[in-house]
PDB file of C-alpha atoms in Angstrom:
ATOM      1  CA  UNK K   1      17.268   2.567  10.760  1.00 56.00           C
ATOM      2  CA  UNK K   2      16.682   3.038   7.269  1.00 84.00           C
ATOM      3  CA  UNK K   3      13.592   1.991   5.279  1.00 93.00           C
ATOM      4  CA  UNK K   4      12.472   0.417   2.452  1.00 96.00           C
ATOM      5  CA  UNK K   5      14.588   1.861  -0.410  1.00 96.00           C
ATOM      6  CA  UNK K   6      13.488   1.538  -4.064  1.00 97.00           C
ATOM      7  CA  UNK K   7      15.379   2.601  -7.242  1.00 97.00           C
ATOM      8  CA  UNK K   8      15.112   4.376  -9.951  1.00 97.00           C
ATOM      9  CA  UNK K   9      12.149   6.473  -8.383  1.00 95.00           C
ATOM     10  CA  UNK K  10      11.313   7.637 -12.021  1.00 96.00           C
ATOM     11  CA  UNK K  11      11.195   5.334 -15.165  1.00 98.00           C
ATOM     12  CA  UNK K  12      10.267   6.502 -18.505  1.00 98.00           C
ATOM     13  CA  UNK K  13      10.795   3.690 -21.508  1.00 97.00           C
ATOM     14  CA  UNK K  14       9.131   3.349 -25.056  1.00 97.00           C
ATOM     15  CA  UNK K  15       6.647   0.828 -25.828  1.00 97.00           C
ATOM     16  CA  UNK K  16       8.563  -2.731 -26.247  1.00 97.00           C
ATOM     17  CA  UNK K  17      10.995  -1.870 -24.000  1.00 98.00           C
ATOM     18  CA  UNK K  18      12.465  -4.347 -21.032  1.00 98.00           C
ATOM     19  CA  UNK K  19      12.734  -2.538 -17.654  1.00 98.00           C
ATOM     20  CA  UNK K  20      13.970  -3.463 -14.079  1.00 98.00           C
ATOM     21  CA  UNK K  21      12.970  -2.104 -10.893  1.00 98.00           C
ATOM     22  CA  UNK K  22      14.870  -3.012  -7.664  1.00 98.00           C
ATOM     23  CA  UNK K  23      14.255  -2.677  -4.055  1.00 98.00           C
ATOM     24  CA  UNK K  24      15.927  -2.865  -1.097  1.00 98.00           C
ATOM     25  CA  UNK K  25      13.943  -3.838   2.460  1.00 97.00           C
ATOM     26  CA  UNK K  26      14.485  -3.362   5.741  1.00 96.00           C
ATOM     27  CA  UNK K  27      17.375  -5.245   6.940  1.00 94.00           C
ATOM     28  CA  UNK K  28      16.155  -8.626   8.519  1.00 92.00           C
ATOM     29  CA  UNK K  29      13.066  -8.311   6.846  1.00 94.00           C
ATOM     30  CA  UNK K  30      12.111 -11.879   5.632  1.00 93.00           C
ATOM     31  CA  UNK K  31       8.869 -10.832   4.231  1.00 94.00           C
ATOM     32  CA  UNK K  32       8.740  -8.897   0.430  1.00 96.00           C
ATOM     33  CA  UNK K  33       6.055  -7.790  -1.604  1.00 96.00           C
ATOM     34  CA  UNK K  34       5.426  -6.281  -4.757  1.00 97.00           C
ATOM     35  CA  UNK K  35       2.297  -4.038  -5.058  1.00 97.00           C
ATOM     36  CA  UNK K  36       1.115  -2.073  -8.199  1.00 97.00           C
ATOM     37  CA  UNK K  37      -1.052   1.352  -7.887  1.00 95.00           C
ATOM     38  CA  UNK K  38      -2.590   3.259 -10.960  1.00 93.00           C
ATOM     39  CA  UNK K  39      -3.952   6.873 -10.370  1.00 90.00           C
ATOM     40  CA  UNK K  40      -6.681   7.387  -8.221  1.00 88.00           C
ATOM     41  CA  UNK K  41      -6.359   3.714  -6.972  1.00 91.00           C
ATOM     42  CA  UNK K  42      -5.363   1.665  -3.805  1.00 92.00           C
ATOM     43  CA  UNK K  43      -2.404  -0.210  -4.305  1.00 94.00           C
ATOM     44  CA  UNK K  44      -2.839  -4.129  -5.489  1.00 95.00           C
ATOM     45  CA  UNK K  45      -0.321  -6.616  -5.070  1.00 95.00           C
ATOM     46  CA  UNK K  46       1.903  -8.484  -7.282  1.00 97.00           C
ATOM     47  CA  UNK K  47       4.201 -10.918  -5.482  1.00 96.00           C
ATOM     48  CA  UNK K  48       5.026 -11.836  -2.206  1.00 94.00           C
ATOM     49  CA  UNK K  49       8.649 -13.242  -1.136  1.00 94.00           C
ATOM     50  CA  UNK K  50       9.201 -15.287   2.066  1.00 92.00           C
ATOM     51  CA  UNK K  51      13.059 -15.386   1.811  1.00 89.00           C
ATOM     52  CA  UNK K  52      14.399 -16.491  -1.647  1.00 90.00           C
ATOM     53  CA  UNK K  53      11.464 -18.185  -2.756  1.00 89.00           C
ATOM     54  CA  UNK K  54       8.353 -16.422  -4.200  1.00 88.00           C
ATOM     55  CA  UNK K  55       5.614 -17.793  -2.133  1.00 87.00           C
ATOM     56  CA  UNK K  56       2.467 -16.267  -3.969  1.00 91.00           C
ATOM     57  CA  UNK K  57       2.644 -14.739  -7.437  1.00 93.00           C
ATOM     58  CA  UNK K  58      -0.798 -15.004  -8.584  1.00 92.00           C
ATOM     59  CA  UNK K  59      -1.329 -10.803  -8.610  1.00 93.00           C
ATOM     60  CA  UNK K  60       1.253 -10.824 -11.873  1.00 96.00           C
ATOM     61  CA  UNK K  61      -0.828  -9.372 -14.502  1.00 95.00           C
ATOM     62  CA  UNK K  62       0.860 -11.737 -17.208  1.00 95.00           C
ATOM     63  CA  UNK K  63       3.991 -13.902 -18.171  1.00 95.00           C
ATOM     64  CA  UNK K  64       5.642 -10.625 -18.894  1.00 97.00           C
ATOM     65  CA  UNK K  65       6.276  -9.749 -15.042  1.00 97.00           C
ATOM     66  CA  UNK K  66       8.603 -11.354 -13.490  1.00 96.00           C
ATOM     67  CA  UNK K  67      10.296 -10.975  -9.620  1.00 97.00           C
ATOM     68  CA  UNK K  68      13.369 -12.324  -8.397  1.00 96.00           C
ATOM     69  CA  UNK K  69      15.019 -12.088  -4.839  1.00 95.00           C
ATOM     70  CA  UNK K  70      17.879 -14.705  -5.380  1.00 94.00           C
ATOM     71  CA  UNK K  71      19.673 -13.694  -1.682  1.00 92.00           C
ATOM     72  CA  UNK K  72      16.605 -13.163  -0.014  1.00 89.00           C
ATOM     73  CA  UNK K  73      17.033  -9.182   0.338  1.00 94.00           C
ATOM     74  CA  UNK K  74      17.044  -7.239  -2.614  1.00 97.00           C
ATOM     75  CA  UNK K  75      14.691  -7.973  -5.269  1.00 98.00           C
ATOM     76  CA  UNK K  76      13.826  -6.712  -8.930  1.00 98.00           C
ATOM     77  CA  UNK K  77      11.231  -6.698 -10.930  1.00 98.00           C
ATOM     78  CA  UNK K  78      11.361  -7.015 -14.034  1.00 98.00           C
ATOM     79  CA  UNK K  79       9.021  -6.250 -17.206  1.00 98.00           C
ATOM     80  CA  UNK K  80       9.512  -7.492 -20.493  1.00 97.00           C
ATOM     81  CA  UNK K  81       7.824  -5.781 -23.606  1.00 98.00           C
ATOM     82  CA  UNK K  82       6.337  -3.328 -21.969  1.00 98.00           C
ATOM     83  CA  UNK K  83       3.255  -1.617 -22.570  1.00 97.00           C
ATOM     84  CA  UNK K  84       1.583   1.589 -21.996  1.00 97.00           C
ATOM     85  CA  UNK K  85      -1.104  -0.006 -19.529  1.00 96.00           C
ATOM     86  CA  UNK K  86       1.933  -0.928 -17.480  1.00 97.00           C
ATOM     87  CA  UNK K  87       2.547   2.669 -16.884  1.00 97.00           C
ATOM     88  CA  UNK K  88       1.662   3.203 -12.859  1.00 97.00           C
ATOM     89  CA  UNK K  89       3.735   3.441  -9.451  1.00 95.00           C
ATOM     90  CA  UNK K  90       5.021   0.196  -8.449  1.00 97.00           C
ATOM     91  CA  UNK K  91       5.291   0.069  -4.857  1.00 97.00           C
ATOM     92  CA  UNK K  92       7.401  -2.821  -2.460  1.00 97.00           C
ATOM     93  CA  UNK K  93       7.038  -3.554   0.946  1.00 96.00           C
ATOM     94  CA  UNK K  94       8.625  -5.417   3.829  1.00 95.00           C
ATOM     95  CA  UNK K  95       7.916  -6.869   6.811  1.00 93.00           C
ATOM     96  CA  UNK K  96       9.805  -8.398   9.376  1.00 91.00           C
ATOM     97  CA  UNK K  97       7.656 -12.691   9.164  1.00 80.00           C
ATOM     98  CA  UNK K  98       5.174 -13.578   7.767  1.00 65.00           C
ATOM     99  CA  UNK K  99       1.847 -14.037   9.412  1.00 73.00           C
ATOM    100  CA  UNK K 100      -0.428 -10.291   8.943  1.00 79.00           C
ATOM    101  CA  UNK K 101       2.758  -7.776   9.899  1.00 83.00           C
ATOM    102  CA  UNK K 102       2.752  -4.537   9.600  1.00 89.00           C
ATOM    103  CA  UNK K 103       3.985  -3.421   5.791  1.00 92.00           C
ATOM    104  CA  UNK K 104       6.685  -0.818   5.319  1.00 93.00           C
ATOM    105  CA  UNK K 105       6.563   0.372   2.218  1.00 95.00           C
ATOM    106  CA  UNK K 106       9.381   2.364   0.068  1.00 95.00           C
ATOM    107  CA  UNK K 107       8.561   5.956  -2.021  1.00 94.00           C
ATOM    108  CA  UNK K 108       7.405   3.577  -5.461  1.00 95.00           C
ATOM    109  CA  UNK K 109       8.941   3.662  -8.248  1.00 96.00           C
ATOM    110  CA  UNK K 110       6.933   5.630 -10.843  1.00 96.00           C
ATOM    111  CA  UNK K 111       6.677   4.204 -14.371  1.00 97.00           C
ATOM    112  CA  UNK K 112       5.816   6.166 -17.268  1.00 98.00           C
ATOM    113  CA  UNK K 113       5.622   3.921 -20.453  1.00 98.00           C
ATOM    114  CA  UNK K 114       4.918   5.958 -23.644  1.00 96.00           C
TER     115      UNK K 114
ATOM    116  CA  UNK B   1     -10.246  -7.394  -6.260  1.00 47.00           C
ATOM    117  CA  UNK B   2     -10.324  -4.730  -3.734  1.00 53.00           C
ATOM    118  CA  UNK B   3     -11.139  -5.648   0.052  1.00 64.00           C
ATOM    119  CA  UNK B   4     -11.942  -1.905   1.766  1.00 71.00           C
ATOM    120  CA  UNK B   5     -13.516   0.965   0.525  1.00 83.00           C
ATOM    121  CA  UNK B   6     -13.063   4.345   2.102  1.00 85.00           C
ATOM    122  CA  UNK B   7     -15.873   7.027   2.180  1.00 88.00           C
ATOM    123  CA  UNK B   8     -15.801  10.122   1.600  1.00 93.00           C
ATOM    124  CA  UNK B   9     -13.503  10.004  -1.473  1.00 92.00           C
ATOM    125  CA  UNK B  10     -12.600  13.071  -1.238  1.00 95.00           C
ATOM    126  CA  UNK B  11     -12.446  15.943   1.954  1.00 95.00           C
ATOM    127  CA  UNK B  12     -11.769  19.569   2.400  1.00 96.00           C
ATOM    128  CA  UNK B  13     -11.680  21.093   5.682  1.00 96.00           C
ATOM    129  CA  UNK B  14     -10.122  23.872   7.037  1.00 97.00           C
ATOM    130  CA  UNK B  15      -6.730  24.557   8.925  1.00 97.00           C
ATOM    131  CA  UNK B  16      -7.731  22.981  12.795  1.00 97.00           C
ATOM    132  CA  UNK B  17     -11.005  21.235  11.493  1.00 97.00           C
ATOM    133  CA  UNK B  18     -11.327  17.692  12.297  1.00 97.00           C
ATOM    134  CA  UNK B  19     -11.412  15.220   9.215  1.00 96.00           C
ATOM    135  CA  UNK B  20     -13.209  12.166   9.742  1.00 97.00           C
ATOM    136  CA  UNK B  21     -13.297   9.190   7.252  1.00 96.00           C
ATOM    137  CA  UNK B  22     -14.673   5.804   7.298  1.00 96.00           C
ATOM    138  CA  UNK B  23     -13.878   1.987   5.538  1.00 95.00           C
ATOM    139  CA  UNK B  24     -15.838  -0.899   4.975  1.00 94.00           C
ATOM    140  CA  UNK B  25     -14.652  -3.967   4.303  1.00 92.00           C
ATOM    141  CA  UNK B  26     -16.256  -7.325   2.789  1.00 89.00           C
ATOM    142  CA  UNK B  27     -14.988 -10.368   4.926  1.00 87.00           C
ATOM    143  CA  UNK B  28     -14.141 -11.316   8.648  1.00 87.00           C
ATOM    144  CA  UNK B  29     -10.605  -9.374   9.679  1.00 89.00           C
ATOM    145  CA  UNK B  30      -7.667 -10.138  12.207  1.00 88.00           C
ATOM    146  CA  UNK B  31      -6.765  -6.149  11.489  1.00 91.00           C
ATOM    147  CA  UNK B  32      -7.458  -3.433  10.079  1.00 93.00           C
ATOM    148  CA  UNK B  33      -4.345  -0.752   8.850  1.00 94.00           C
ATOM    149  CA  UNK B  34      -4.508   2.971   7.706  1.00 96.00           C
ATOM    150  CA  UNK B  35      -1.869   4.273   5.342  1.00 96.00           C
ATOM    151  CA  UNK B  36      -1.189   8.060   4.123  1.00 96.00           C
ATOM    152  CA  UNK B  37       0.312   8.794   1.209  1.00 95.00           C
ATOM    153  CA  UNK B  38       1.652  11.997  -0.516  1.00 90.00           C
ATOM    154  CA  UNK B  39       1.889  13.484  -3.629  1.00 78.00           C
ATOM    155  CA  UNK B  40       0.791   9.667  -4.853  1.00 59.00           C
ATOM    156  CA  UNK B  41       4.435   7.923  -3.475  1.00 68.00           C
ATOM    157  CA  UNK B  42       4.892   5.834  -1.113  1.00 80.00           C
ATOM    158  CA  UNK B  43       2.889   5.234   1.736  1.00 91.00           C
ATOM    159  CA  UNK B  44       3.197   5.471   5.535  1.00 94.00           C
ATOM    160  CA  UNK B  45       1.704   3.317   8.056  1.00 94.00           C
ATOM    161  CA  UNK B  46      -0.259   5.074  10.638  1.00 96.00           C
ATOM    162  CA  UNK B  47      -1.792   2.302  12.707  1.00 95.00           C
ATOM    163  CA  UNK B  48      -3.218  -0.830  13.654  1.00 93.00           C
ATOM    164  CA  UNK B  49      -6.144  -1.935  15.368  1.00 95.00           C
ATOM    165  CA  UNK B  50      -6.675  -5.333  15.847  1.00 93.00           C
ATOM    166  CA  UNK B  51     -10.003  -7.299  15.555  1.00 93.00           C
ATOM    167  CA  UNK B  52     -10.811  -7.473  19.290  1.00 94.00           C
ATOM    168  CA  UNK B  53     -10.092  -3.505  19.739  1.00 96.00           C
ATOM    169  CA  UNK B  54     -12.937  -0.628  19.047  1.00 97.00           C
ATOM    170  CA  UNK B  55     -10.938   2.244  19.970  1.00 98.00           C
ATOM    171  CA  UNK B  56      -7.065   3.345  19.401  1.00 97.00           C
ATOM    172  CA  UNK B  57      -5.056   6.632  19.422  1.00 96.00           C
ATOM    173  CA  UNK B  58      -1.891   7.770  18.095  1.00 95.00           C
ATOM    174  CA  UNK B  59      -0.834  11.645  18.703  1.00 96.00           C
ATOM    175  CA  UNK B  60      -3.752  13.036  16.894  1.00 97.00           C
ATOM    176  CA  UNK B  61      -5.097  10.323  15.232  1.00 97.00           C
ATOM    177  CA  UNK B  62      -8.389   8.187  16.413  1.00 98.00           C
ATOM    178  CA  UNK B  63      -9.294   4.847  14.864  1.00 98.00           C
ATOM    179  CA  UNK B  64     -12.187   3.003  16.107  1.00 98.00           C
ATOM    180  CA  UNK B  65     -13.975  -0.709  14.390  1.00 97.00           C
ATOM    181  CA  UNK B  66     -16.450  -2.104  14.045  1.00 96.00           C
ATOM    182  CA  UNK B  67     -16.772  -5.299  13.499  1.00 94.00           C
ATOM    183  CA  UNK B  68     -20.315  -6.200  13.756  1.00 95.00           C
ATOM    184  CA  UNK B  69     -20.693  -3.837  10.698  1.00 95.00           C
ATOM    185  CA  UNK B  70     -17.257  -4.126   9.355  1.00 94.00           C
ATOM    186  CA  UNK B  71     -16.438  -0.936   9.401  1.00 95.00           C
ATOM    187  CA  UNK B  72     -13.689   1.255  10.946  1.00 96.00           C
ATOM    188  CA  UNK B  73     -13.088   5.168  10.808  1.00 97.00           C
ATOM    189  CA  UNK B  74     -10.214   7.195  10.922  1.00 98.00           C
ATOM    190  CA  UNK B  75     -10.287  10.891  13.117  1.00 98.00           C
ATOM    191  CA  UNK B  76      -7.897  13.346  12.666  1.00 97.00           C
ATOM    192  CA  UNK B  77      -8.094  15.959  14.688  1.00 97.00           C
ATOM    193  CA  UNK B  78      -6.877  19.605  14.779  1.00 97.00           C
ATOM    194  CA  UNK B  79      -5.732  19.073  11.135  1.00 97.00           C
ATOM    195  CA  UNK B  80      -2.450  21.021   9.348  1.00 96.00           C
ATOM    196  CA  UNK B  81      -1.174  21.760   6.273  1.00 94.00           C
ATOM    197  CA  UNK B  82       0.962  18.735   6.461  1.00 93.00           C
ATOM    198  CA  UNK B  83      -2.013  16.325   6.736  1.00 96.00           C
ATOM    199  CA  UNK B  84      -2.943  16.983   3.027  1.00 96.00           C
ATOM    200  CA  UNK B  85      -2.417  13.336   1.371  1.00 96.00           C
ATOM    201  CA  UNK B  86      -4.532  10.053   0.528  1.00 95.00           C
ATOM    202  CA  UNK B  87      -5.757   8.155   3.103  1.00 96.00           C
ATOM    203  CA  UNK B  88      -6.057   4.156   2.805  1.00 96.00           C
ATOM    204  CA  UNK B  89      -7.715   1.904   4.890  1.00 95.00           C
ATOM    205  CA  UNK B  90      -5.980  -2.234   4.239  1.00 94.00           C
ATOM    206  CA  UNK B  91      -6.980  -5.324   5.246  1.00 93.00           C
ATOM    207  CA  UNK B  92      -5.406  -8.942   4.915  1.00 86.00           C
ATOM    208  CA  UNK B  93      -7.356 -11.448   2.311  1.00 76.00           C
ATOM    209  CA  UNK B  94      -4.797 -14.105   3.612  1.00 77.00           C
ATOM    210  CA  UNK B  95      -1.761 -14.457   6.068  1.00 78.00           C
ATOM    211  CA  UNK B  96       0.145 -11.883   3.607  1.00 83.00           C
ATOM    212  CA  UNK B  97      -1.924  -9.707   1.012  1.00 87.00           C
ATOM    213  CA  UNK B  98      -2.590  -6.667   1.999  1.00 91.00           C
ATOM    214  CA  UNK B  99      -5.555  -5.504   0.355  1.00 92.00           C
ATOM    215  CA  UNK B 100      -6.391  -1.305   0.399  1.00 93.00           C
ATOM    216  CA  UNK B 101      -9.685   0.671  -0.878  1.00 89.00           C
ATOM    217  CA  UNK B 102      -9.266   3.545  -3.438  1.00 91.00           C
ATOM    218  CA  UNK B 103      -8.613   6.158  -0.691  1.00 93.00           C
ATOM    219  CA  UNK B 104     -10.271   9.142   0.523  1.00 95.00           C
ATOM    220  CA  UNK B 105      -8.140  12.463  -0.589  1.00 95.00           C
ATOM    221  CA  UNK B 106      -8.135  15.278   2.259  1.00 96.00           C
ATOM    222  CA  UNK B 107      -7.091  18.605   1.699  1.00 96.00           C
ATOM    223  CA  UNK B 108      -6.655  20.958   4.714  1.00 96.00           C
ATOM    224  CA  UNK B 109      -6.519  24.640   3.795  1.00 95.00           C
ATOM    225  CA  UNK B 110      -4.593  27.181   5.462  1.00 90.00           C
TER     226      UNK B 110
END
């Protein structure tokens, strides 16, 4: 079946700028997540959704990230005033509960903020 | 903070050379992952071991642990081309964060 998709896979904005990143999981995949990877690092995570709701957001760097998943499948992120720190590959997963799955992960979405 | 870290950081062998790399982690596991990744995208589950295992296989792949020394390597034998990427070890700090070292970059040359 198909994987983890994630849209646009390049994103280059100006300083200031609003941007949106969306990904789509694995169908029947309950379990989202949100991870963020800067060069020459492991990825760190963001968000995690259990359905609709997001269950743990305390890896948001700051009140300008923000994650929605309002049916419970797709979800976007979203980054308000951006800055060039924010610049890295933003990377979602999905897994089918909860409780230590495996994590299927889409190709990132690669943001470039100048 | 960052749960694993893989050693070396970065590997060059040659085409049919085994690569070996190793993880540590900091705190009592349920499991242990490996990732690859290419060209710094997305990444690719390999496998799982689980905290009562030592050894697993897949295809050409070898991952033992150890969790007495909380440690686990990764074996890849008869390496290709193709096996060029980032390697990440990943734990679980909870029930759902995945947690992943810096990686250990492996180049195999033809």
């Amino acid at each position: 079946g198909a994987g983890v998709s994630q849209t646009p896979s390049n994103k280059v904005t100006e300083k200031g700028k609003y941007v949106e990143l969306r990904c789509d999981p694995i169908s029947g995949h309950t379990a989202l997540y949100w991870y963020r990877q800067s060069l020459g690092q492991g990825p760190e995570f963001l968000i995690y959704f259990q359905g609709t709701g997001a269950a743990d957001d305390s890896g948001l760097p700051n009140d300008r990230f923000f994650a929605v998943r309002p049916e419970g499948s797709v979800s976007t992120l979203k980054i308000q005033r951006t800055e060039r720190g924010d610049s890295a590959v933003y990377l979602c997963a999905s897994s089918p509960g909860t409780r230590m799955d495996t994590q299927y992960f889409g190709p990132g979405t690669r943001l470039t903020v100048l | 903070s960052q749960q694993g870290e893989e050693d070396p950081q970065a590997l060059s062998i040659q085409e049919g050379e085994n690569a070996t790399m190793n993880c540590s982690y900091k705190t009592s596991i349920n499991n242990l992952q490996w990732y690859r990744q290419n060209s710094g995208r997305g990444l690719v589950h390999l496998i799982l071991i689980r905290s009562n295992e030592r050894e697993k296989h897949s295809g050409r792949l070898r991952v033992t642990l150890d969790t007495s020394k909380k440690s686990s390597s990764l074996l890849i034998t008869a390496s290709r081309a193709a096996d060029t990427a980032s390697y990440f070890c990943a734990t679980y700090s909870n029930d759902y964060k995945l947690s992943f070292g810096a990686g250990t970059t492996v180049t195999v040359r033809a």
